[in-house]
Short mmCIF file of N, CA and C in Angstrom, two decimals:
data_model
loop_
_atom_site.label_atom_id
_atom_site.label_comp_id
_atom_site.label_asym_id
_atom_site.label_seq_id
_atom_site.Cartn_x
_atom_site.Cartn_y
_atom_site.Cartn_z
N UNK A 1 19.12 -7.37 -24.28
CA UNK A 1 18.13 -6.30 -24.27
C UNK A 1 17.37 -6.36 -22.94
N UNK A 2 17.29 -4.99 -22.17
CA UNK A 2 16.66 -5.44 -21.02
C UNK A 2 15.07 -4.70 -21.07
N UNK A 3 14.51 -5.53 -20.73
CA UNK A 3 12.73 -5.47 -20.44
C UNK A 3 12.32 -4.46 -20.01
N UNK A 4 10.70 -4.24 -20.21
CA UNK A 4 10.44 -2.98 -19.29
C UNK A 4 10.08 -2.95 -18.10
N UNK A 5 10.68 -2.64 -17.16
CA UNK A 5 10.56 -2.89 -15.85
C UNK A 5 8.54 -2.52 -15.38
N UNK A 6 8.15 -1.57 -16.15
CA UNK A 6 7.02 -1.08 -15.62
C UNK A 6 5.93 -2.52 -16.07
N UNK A 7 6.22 -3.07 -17.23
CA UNK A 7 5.65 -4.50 -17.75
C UNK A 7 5.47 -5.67 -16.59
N UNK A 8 6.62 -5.26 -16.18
CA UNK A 8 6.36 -6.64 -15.20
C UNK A 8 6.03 -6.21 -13.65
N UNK A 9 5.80 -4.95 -13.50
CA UNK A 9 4.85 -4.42 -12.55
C UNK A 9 3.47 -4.24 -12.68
N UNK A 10 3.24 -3.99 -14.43
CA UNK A 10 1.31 -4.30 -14.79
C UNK A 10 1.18 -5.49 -13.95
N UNK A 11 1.82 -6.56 -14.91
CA UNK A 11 1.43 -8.57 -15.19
C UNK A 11 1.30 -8.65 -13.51
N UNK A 12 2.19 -7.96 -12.31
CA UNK A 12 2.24 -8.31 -11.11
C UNK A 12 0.77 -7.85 -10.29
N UNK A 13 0.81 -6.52 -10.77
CA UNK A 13 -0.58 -5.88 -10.20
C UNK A 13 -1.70 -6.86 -10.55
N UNK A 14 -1.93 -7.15 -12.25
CA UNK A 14 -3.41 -7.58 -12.69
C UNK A 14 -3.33 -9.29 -12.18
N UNK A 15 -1.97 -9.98 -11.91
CA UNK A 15 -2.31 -11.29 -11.14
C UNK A 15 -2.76 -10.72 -9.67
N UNK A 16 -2.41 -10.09 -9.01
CA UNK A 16 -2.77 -9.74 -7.77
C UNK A 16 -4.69 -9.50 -7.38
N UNK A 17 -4.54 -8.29 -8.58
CA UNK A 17 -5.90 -8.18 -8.88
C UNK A 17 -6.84 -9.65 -9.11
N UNK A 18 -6.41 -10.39 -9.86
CA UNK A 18 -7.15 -11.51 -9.94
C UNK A 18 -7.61 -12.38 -8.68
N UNK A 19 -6.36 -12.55 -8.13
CA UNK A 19 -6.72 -13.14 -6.90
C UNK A 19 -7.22 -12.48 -5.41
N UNK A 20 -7.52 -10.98 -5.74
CA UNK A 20 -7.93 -10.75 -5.11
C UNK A 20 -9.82 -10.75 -5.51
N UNK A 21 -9.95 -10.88 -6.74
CA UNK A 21 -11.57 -10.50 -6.95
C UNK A 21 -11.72 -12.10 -6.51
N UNK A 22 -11.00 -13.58 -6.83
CA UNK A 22 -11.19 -14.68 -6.79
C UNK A 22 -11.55 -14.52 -5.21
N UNK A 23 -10.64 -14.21 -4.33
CA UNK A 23 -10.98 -14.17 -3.15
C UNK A 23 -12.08 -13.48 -2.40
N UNK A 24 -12.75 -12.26 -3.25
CA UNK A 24 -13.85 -11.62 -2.73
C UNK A 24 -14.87 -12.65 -3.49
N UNK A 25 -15.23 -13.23 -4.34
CA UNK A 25 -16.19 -14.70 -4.56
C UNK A 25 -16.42 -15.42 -3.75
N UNK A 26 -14.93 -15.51 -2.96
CA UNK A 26 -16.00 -16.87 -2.11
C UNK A 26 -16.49 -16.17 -0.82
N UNK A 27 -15.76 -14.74 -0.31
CA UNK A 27 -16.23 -14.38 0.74
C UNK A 27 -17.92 -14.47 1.07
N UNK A 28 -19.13 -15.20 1.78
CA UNK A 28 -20.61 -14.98 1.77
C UNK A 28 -20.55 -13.35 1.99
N UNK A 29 -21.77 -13.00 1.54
CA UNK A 29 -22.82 -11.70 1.65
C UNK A 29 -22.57 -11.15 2.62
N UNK A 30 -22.00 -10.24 3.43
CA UNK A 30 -22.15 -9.58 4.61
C UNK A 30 -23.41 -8.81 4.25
N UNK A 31 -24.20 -8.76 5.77
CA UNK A 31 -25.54 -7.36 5.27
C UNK A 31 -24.53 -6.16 5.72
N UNK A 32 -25.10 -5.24 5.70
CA UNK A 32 -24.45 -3.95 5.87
C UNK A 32 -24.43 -3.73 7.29
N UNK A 33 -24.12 -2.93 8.32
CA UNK A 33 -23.52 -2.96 9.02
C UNK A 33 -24.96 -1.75 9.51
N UNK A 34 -25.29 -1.66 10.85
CA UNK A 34 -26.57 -0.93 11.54
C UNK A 34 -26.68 0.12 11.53
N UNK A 35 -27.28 1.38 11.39
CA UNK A 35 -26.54 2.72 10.94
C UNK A 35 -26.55 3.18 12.66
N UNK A 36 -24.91 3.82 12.64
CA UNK A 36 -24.63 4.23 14.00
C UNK A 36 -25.94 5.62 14.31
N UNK A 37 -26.28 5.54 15.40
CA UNK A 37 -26.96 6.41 15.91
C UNK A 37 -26.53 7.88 16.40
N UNK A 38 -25.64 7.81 16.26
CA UNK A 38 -24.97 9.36 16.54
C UNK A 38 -24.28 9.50 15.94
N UNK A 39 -23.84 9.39 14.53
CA UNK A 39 -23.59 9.87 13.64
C UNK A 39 -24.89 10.55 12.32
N UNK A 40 -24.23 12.24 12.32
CA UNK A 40 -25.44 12.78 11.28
C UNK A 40 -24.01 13.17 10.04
N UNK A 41 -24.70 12.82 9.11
CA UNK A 41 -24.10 12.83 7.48
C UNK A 41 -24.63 13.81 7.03
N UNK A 42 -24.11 14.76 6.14
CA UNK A 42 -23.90 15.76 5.62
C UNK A 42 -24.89 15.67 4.15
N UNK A 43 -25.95 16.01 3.76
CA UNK A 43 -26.72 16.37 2.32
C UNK A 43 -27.17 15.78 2.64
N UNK A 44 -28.42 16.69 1.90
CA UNK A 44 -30.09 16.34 1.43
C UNK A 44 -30.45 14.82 0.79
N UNK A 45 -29.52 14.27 0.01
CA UNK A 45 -29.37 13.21 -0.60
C UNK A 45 -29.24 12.26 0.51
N UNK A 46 -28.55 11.92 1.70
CA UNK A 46 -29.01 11.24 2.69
C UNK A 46 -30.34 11.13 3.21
N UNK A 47 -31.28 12.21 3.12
CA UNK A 47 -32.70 11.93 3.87
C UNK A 47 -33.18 11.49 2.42
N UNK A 48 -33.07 11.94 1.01
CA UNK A 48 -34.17 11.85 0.11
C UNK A 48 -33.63 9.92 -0.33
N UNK A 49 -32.69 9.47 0.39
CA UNK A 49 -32.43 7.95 0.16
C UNK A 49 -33.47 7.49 1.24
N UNK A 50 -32.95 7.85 2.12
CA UNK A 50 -33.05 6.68 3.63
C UNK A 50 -35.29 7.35 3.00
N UNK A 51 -35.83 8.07 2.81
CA UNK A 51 -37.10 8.58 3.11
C UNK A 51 -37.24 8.03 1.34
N UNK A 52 -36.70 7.83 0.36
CA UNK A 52 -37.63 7.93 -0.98
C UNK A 52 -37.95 8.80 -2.09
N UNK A 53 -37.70 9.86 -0.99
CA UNK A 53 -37.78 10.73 -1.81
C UNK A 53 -37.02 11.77 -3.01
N UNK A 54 -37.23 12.80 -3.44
CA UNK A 54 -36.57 13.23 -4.05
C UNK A 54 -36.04 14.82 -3.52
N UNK A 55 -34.51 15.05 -3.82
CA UNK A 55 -33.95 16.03 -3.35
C UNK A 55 -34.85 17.47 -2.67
N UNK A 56 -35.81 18.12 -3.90
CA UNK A 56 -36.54 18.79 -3.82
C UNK A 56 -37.57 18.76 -2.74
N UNK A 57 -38.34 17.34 -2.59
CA UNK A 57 -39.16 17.26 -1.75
C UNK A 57 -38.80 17.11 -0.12
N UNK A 58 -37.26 17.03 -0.01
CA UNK A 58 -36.54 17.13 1.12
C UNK A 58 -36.72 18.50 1.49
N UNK A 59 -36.59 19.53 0.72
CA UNK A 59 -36.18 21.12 0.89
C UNK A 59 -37.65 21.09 1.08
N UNK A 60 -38.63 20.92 0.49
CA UNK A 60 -39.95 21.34 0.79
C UNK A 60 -40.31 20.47 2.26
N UNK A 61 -39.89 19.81 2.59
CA UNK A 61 -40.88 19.32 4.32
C UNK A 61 -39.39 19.73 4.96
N UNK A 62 -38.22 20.05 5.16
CA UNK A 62 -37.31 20.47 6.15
C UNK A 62 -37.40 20.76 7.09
N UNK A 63 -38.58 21.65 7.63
CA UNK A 63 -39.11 21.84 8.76
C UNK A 63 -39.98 20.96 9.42
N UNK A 64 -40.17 19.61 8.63
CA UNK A 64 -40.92 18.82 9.26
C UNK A 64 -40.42 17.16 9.59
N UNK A 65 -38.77 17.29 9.17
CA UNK A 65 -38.02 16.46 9.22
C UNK A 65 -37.23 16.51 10.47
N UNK A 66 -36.17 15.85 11.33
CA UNK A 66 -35.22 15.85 12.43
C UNK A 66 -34.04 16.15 11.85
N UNK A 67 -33.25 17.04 11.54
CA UNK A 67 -32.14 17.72 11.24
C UNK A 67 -31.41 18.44 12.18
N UNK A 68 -30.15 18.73 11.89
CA UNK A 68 -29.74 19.96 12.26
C UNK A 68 -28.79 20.75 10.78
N UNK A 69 -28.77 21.74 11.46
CA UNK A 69 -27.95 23.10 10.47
C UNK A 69 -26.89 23.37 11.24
N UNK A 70 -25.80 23.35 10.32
CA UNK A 70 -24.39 23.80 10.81
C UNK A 70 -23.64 24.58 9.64
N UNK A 71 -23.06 25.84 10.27
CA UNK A 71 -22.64 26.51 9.04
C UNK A 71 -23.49 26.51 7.35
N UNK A 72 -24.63 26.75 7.72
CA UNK A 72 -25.85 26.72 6.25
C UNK A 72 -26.36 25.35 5.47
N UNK A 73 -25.22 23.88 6.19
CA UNK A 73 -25.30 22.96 5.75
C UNK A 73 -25.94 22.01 6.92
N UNK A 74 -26.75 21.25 5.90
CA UNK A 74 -27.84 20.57 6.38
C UNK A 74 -27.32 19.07 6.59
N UNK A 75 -27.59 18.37 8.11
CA UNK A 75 -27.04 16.96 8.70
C UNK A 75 -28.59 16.27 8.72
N UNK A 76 -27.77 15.10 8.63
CA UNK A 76 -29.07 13.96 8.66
C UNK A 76 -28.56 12.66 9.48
N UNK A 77 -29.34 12.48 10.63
CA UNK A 77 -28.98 10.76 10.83
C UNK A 77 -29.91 9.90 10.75
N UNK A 78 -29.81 8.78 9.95
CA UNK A 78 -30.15 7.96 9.70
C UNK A 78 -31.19 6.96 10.44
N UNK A 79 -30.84 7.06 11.38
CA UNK A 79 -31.84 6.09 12.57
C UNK A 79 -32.97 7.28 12.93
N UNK A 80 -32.64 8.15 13.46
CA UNK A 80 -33.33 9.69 13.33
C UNK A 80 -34.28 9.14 12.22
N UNK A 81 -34.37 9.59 11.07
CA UNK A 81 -35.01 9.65 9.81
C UNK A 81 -35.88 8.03 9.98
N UNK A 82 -35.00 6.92 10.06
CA UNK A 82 -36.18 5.66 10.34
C UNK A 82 -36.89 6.19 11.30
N UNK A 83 -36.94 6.57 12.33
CA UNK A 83 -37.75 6.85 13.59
C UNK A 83 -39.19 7.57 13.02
N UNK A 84 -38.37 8.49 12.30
CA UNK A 84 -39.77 9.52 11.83
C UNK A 84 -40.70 9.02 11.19
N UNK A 85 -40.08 8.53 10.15
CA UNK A 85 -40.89 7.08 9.12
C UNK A 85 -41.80 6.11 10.13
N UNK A 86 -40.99 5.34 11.36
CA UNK A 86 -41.95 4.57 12.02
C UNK A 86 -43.19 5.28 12.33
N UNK A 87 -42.68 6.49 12.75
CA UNK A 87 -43.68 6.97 14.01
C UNK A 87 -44.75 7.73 12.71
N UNK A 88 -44.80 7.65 11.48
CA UNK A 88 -45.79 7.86 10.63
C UNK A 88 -45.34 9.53 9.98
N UNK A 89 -44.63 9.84 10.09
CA UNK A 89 -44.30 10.91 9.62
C UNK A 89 -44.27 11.73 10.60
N UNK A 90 -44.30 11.94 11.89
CA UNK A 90 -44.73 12.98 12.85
C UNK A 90 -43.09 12.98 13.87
N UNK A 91 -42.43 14.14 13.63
CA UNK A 91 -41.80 15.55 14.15
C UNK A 91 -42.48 15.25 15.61
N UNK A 92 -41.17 15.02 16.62
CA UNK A 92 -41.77 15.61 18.32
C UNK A 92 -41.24 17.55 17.80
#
């Protein structure tokens, strides 16, 4: 009687899997990586993280945030947005 071939492609995957989560254990903590400065990310949900806030209250100060608009959709970069925060909330 011959076996099911797809059986012994699970058992192969979920050992694989194992040793791969075993191996992300011992890897230490990387911190995250610096946010590139000239890169701007796409949604409101980027400023209402990096700022605290909430979606809505993004749309309400927009004009008082560093953005740009492209095709109706709204960019955000990240270091941009810390900047504004340092400098106390204040838009050149």
């Amino acid at each position: 009687m011959n076996s099911n071939p797809f059986a012994e492609i699970y058992e192969r995957l979920h050992n694989i899997e194992g040793l791969l989560l075993a191996f992300d254990e011992r890897l230490p903590d990387r911190p995250a990586p610096p946010p590139n400065p000239d890169r701007w990310e796409q949604g409101v949900n980027i400023a209402a993280e990096e700022l605290g806030w909430k979606n809505q209250t993004v749309y309400q100060n927009i004009d008082k945030l560093p953005h740009r608009k492209l095709h109706g959709k709204l960019y955000f970069n990240r270091v941009e947005l810390q900047k504004y925060i340092s400098e106390g909330g204040r838009n050149k």
